Short mmCIF file of C-alpha atoms in Angstrom, two decimals:
data_model
loop_
_atom_site.label_atom_id
_atom_site.label_comp_id
_atom_site.label_asym_id
_atom_site.label_seq_id
_atom_site.Cartn_x
_atom_site.Cartn_y
_atom_site.Cartn_z
CA MET A 1 -0.09 -0.07 0.04
CA LYS A 2 1.12 3.35 -0.85
CA PRO A 3 1.73 5.89 1.81
CA ALA A 4 -0.07 8.97 1.85
CA ARG A 5 1.54 11.74 -0.02
CA PRO A 6 2.75 14.37 2.54
CA PHE A 7 3.18 17.01 -0.23
CA ASP A 8 1.61 18.35 -3.20
CA ASP A 9 2.35 17.38 -6.87
CA GLY A 10 4.56 19.72 -9.01
CA LEU A 11 7.87 17.39 -8.85
CA ARG A 12 9.44 17.69 -12.44
CA GLY A 13 11.90 15.01 -11.42
CA THR A 14 10.38 11.55 -10.40
CA ILE A 15 9.11 10.22 -6.90
CA GLU A 16 8.50 6.47 -6.13
CA ALA A 17 6.78 5.13 -2.96
CA ASN A 18 8.13 2.35 -1.06
CA ALA A 19 11.12 2.14 -2.97
CA SER A 20 13.92 0.05 -2.76
CA LEU A 21 17.31 1.39 -1.43
CA ALA A 22 18.96 -2.15 -1.31
CA ASP A 23 19.07 -1.87 -5.10
CA PHE A 24 22.11 0.40 -4.77
CA ILE A 25 23.37 0.42 -1.24
CA TRP A 26 26.84 -1.22 -1.15
CA PHE A 27 25.72 -3.73 1.26
CA ARG A 28 22.46 -4.51 -0.79
CA THR A 29 20.61 -4.72 2.52
CA GLY A 30 17.86 -2.65 4.27
CA GLY A 31 14.32 -1.64 3.64
CA PRO A 32 12.71 0.65 1.50
CA ALA A 33 12.42 4.31 1.42
CA GLU A 34 8.61 5.55 2.18
CA TRP A 35 9.55 8.08 -0.85
CA LEU A 36 12.56 8.22 -3.36
CA VAL A 37 12.85 11.50 -5.03
CA ARG A 38 15.09 12.42 -7.93
CA PRO A 39 14.73 15.80 -8.78
CA ALA A 40 15.16 17.42 -12.50
CA ASP A 41 17.50 20.10 -11.37
CA VAL A 42 18.24 22.39 -8.37
CA ALA A 43 15.17 24.55 -8.81
CA ASP A 44 13.13 21.33 -8.94
CA LEU A 45 14.53 20.17 -5.62
CA SER A 46 14.48 23.63 -4.02
CA ALA A 47 10.43 23.94 -5.01
CA PHE A 48 9.84 20.64 -3.85
CA LEU A 49 11.59 20.92 -0.37
CA GLY A 50 9.77 24.42 -0.10
CA ARG A 51 6.47 22.96 -0.54
CA LEU A 52 7.32 19.95 1.70
CA ASP A 53 5.62 19.69 5.40
CA PRO A 54 8.40 20.58 7.47
CA SER A 55 7.79 17.81 9.82
CA VAL A 56 8.50 15.27 7.13
CA PRO A 57 12.34 14.03 7.39
CA VAL A 58 14.59 14.30 4.53
CA LEU A 59 17.71 12.47 4.19
CA PRO A 60 20.02 12.64 1.05
CA VAL A 61 21.72 9.31 -0.23
CA GLY A 62 24.46 9.13 -2.69
CA VAL A 63 25.47 5.69 -4.07
CA GLY A 64 25.31 4.45 -0.27
CA SER A 65 28.91 3.38 -0.07
CA ASN A 66 29.17 4.41 3.72
CA LEU A 67 25.82 3.56 4.68
CA ILE A 68 23.51 0.94 6.69
CA VAL A 69 19.84 1.16 5.83
CA ARG A 70 17.90 -0.40 8.72
CA ASP A 71 15.82 -3.23 7.81
CA GLY A 72 12.50 -1.14 8.58
CA GLY A 73 13.39 1.29 5.75
CA VAL A 74 13.82 5.03 5.85
CA PRO A 75 10.55 7.27 6.71
CA GLY A 76 9.60 10.33 4.97
CA ILE A 77 11.78 11.53 1.80
CA VAL A 78 14.76 10.03 0.64
CA VAL A 79 16.53 12.40 -2.19
CA ARG A 80 18.79 11.05 -4.48
CA LEU A 81 20.57 13.30 -7.32
CA PRO A 82 20.39 11.82 -10.73
CA LYS A 83 23.12 12.25 -13.23
CA SER A 84 22.07 15.70 -14.50
CA PHE A 85 24.05 16.53 -10.91
CA ALA A 86 27.07 14.68 -11.93
CA LYS A 87 28.93 17.38 -14.32
CA VAL A 88 32.46 18.45 -13.54
CA SER A 89 34.11 21.54 -14.99
CA VAL A 90 37.52 23.10 -14.70
CA GLU A 91 37.65 26.92 -13.82
CA PRO A 92 40.46 28.98 -13.76
CA GLY A 93 42.71 29.46 -10.90
CA ASN A 94 43.05 25.19 -10.41
CA ARG A 95 39.71 25.10 -9.52
CA ILE A 96 36.99 22.41 -10.27
CA ARG A 97 33.49 22.75 -9.92
CA ALA A 98 31.48 19.24 -9.36
CA GLY A 99 28.03 18.41 -9.03
CA GLY A 100 26.89 16.78 -5.95
CA ALA A 101 26.16 13.42 -7.42
CA ALA A 102 29.68 13.39 -9.60
CA MET A 103 31.82 10.29 -7.91
CA GLY A 104 35.35 11.14 -6.63
CA ILE A 105 37.15 9.18 -9.37
CA THR A 106 35.52 11.55 -12.03
CA LEU A 107 36.61 14.29 -9.64
CA ALA A 108 40.19 13.27 -9.53
CA SER A 109 40.44 12.19 -13.33
CA ALA A 110 39.03 15.71 -14.49
CA ALA A 111 41.79 17.29 -11.98
CA ARG A 112 44.50 15.07 -13.74
CA ASP A 113 43.48 15.89 -17.06
CA ALA A 114 43.64 19.56 -16.36
CA GLY A 115 46.99 19.29 -14.73
CA ILE A 116 45.59 19.98 -11.27
CA ALA A 117 47.41 18.25 -8.47
CA GLY A 118 46.37 18.01 -4.75
CA LEU A 119 42.89 16.02 -5.55
CA GLU A 120 44.72 12.49 -6.12
CA PHE A 121 43.21 11.20 -2.92
CA MET A 122 39.59 11.37 -4.27
CA ARG A 123 40.68 8.59 -6.58
CA GLY A 124 40.18 6.37 -3.36
CA ILE A 125 36.91 7.84 -2.21
CA PRO A 126 34.29 5.18 -3.44
CA GLY A 127 31.12 7.72 -2.83
CA THR A 128 29.84 11.02 -4.21
CA VAL A 129 30.99 14.51 -4.10
CA GLY A 130 27.88 15.52 -2.12
CA GLY A 131 28.71 12.67 0.71
CA ALA A 132 32.48 13.70 0.58
CA VAL A 133 31.22 17.08 1.62
CA ARG A 134 29.09 16.05 3.86
CA MET A 135 31.16 13.75 5.91
CA ASN A 136 34.73 15.26 5.49
CA ALA A 137 35.55 12.20 3.23
CA GLY A 138 39.21 11.52 3.23
CA ALA A 139 42.16 8.95 2.31
CA TYR A 140 45.85 8.80 2.11
CA GLY A 141 46.47 11.68 4.47
CA ARG A 142 44.07 14.20 2.93
CA ASP A 143 40.51 15.44 3.68
CA ALA A 144 37.69 16.88 1.83
CA SER A 145 37.87 19.89 3.94
CA ASP A 146 41.73 20.34 2.31
CA ILE A 147 40.43 20.97 -0.96
CA LEU A 148 37.20 22.72 -0.67
CA ILE A 149 36.36 26.17 -1.32
CA GLU A 150 32.62 26.46 -1.30
CA THR A 151 29.54 24.17 -1.45
CA THR A 152 26.08 24.83 -2.73
CA LEU A 153 23.45 23.60 -0.63
CA VAL A 154 19.48 23.39 -0.96
CA LEU A 155 18.39 23.67 2.63
CA ARG A 156 15.48 21.54 4.21
CA ASP A 157 13.26 24.65 3.62
CA GLY A 158 13.94 24.80 0.10
CA SER A 159 16.36 27.99 0.11
CA ILE A 160 19.53 27.81 -1.89
CA GLU A 161 22.88 28.96 -0.05
CA THR A 162 26.54 28.61 -1.10
CA TRP A 163 28.55 28.26 2.05
CA PRO A 164 32.28 28.86 2.34
CA ALA A 165 34.34 25.49 3.46
CA ALA A 166 34.84 27.27 6.74
CA LYS A 167 31.16 27.63 7.73
CA LEU A 168 30.99 23.62 7.66
CA GLY A 169 32.61 23.34 10.99
CA TYR A 170 34.88 20.53 9.56
CA SER A 171 36.31 18.14 11.90
CA TYR A 172 37.55 14.46 11.24
CA ARG A 173 34.78 12.48 9.36
CA HIS A 174 32.15 15.19 10.51
CA SER A 175 30.79 18.49 9.35
CA MET A 176 27.88 20.99 10.78
CA LEU A 177 25.95 20.47 7.72
CA PRO A 178 22.01 21.01 8.56
CA GLU A 179 20.06 18.02 8.76
CA GLY A 180 18.05 17.66 5.31
CA ALA A 181 20.60 19.88 3.50
CA VAL A 182 21.37 18.20 0.02
CA VAL A 183 24.77 19.06 -1.51
CA VAL A 184 24.08 20.08 -5.13
CA GLU A 185 27.44 21.48 -6.19
CA ALA A 186 30.93 21.79 -4.56
CA LEU A 187 34.30 23.96 -5.68
CA PHE A 188 37.39 22.70 -5.15
CA ALA A 189 40.88 23.85 -5.53
CA GLY A 190 44.17 22.28 -6.04
CA THR A 191 47.83 23.33 -7.36
CA PRO A 192 49.25 23.16 -10.60
CA GLY A 193 50.99 19.66 -11.42
CA ASP A 194 52.09 17.33 -14.30
CA PRO A 195 49.37 15.18 -15.39
CA ALA A 196 51.45 12.21 -15.92
CA ALA A 197 52.69 12.27 -12.20
CA ILE A 198 49.10 13.14 -10.96
CA GLY A 199 47.94 9.90 -13.04
CA ALA A 200 50.64 7.93 -11.57
CA GLU A 201 49.66 8.76 -8.22
CA MET A 202 46.20 7.82 -8.72
CA ASP A 203 47.25 4.58 -10.07
CA ARG A 204 49.21 4.07 -6.92
CA ILE A 205 46.19 4.74 -4.79
CA ALA A 206 44.04 2.50 -6.77
CA ALA A 207 46.74 -0.41 -6.92
CA GLU A 208 47.00 0.21 -2.86
CA ARG A 209 43.19 -0.16 -2.42
CA GLU A 210 42.87 -3.12 -4.46
CA ALA A 211 45.55 -4.99 -2.35
CA SER A 212 44.16 -4.32 0.67
CA GLN A 213 40.66 -3.56 0.69
CA PRO A 214 37.76 -5.99 -0.16
CA LEU A 215 36.53 -3.92 -3.09
CA ARG A 216 34.49 -6.60 -4.60
CA SER A 217 32.54 -7.50 -1.97
CA ARG A 218 29.26 -6.44 -0.24
CA THR A 219 30.70 -3.88 2.06
CA GLY A 220 30.25 -0.41 3.25
CA GLY A 221 33.46 1.21 3.43
CA SER A 222 35.72 2.10 6.51
CA THR A 223 33.18 0.92 9.34
CA PHE A 224 34.88 2.83 12.39
CA LYS A 225 36.92 6.31 12.67
CA ASN A 226 40.48 5.66 13.44
CA PRO A 227 40.86 7.08 17.19
CA ASP A 228 43.69 9.57 17.98
CA GLY A 229 46.81 7.87 17.80
CA HIS A 230 45.32 4.57 16.64
CA LYS A 231 44.45 2.61 13.75
CA ALA A 232 40.90 1.17 13.75
CA TRP A 233 41.49 -1.79 11.86
CA ALA A 234 44.63 -2.65 14.23
CA LEU A 235 42.27 -2.53 17.51
CA VAL A 236 39.88 -4.74 15.69
CA ASP A 237 42.60 -7.41 14.83
CA ALA A 238 43.93 -7.16 18.29
CA ALA A 239 40.57 -7.90 19.45
CA GLY A 240 40.42 -10.97 17.95
CA CYS A 241 37.76 -9.86 15.49
CA ARG A 242 39.33 -10.84 12.05
CA GLY A 243 36.82 -13.13 10.21
CA LEU A 244 34.26 -12.93 13.24
CA ARG A 245 30.60 -13.80 11.85
CA ASN A 246 26.92 -12.99 12.63
CA GLY A 247 25.15 -14.95 10.14
CA ASP A 248 26.14 -13.73 6.70
CA ALA A 249 27.64 -10.63 7.93
CA GLN A 250 31.57 -10.68 8.78
CA VAL A 251 34.38 -8.86 9.66
CA SER A 252 36.62 -8.65 6.73
CA GLU A 253 39.73 -11.06 6.65
CA LYS A 254 41.42 -8.79 4.04
CA HIS A 255 41.03 -5.51 6.21
CA THR A 256 39.35 -5.67 9.72
CA ASN A 257 37.84 -2.21 9.42
CA PHE A 258 35.48 -3.54 6.77
CA LEU A 259 32.22 -5.55 7.34
CA LEU A 260 31.13 -7.55 4.40
CA ASN A 261 27.38 -8.96 3.42
CA LEU A 262 28.56 -12.74 2.54
CA GLY A 263 25.10 -13.06 0.64
CA SER A 264 21.99 -12.84 2.62
CA ALA A 265 22.86 -10.90 5.81
CA SER A 266 20.25 -8.56 7.02
CA SER A 267 21.09 -4.54 7.93
CA ALA A 268 20.42 -5.91 11.51
CA GLU A 269 23.03 -8.58 11.49
CA ILE A 270 25.58 -6.04 10.09
CA GLU A 271 24.90 -3.61 12.76
CA ALA A 272 24.85 -6.30 15.65
CA LEU A 273 28.32 -7.32 14.44
CA GLY A 274 29.60 -3.85 14.28
CA GLU A 275 28.37 -3.49 17.95
CA GLU A 276 30.26 -6.79 18.90
CA VAL A 277 33.20 -5.48 17.40
CA ARG A 278 32.95 -2.12 19.65
CA ARG A 279 32.39 -4.44 22.90
CA ARG A 280 35.43 -6.46 21.88
CA VAL A 281 37.68 -3.71 21.19
CA ALA A 282 36.50 -1.89 24.34
CA GLU A 283 37.17 -4.85 26.39
CA LYS A 284 40.49 -5.43 24.94
CA SER A 285 41.94 -2.10 24.52
CA GLY A 286 39.75 0.12 26.75
CA ILE A 287 38.99 2.33 23.56
CA LEU A 288 35.19 2.57 22.58
CA LEU A 289 35.13 2.98 18.63
CA GLU A 290 33.18 5.44 16.82
CA TRP A 291 30.91 4.37 13.97
CA GLU A 292 31.99 6.11 10.61
CA ILE A 293 29.58 4.25 8.57
CA GLN A 294 25.90 6.02 8.93
CA ARG A 295 23.28 3.87 9.99
CA VAL A 296 19.73 5.37 9.02
CA GLY A 297 16.24 4.36 8.95
CA ASN A 298 14.09 2.05 11.27
CA PRO A 299 14.64 -1.37 12.86
CA ALA A 300 12.54 -4.03 11.36
#
């Protein structure tokens, strides 16, 4: 049965009731979105959110590479930006403008082709620009906050604002982006560089990821944040959790800061496994790991 619409019509994009999120979330698990919205453009998204009852929750989702969607699904509106939001363009001053739906590898490749250095690490970010801006994604010693100049947002009330990076209040894997705000565009800056050298560094990053991470598995990226002075994977390993299972959910044997869905795991099993890892690490080391993966929605 379709849920009652908490909004009026007028969206030029698409809207789907009880829409599967497991079709594209990396873990391939979890319940549906009550409503999945794909706006046609920024103006369409702005008008839609402006008409939406303020009490209805809004959750932007990219490719779901660092996300557990709980088995009961996500209430309210899930916004997923379509390919029209994935454009990337080079601007003067070693700057690159990217839509919120652009992938990290697309951004890094555009920078390489333009001879702009400093964005190579985005080759190792498996999500979208919007997700990277929101969570201050990082890899190989650099974070999104190191290269971001400003971002354009559609706020929950439908207003469109451009925020300088300083306004986002960045810290490790965290920003002060308001709840329900959608990153529709971001402007990044690098430095002049040699395309061949940039490409070689991107190739090195790709090879290192392939060698050390379970990229061809149903996973969710880095599970826990690195505590100050420690590596999460080493703490998990020291607590004896390598290969630990809960049903079809498993701690990766290749990289212990990754959880895997071996086939038919539920989101509840994956999350419970993560909590058991946190318990064992705390018992062994006295350090309580913080989740890096975002967990959303309702339990079954």
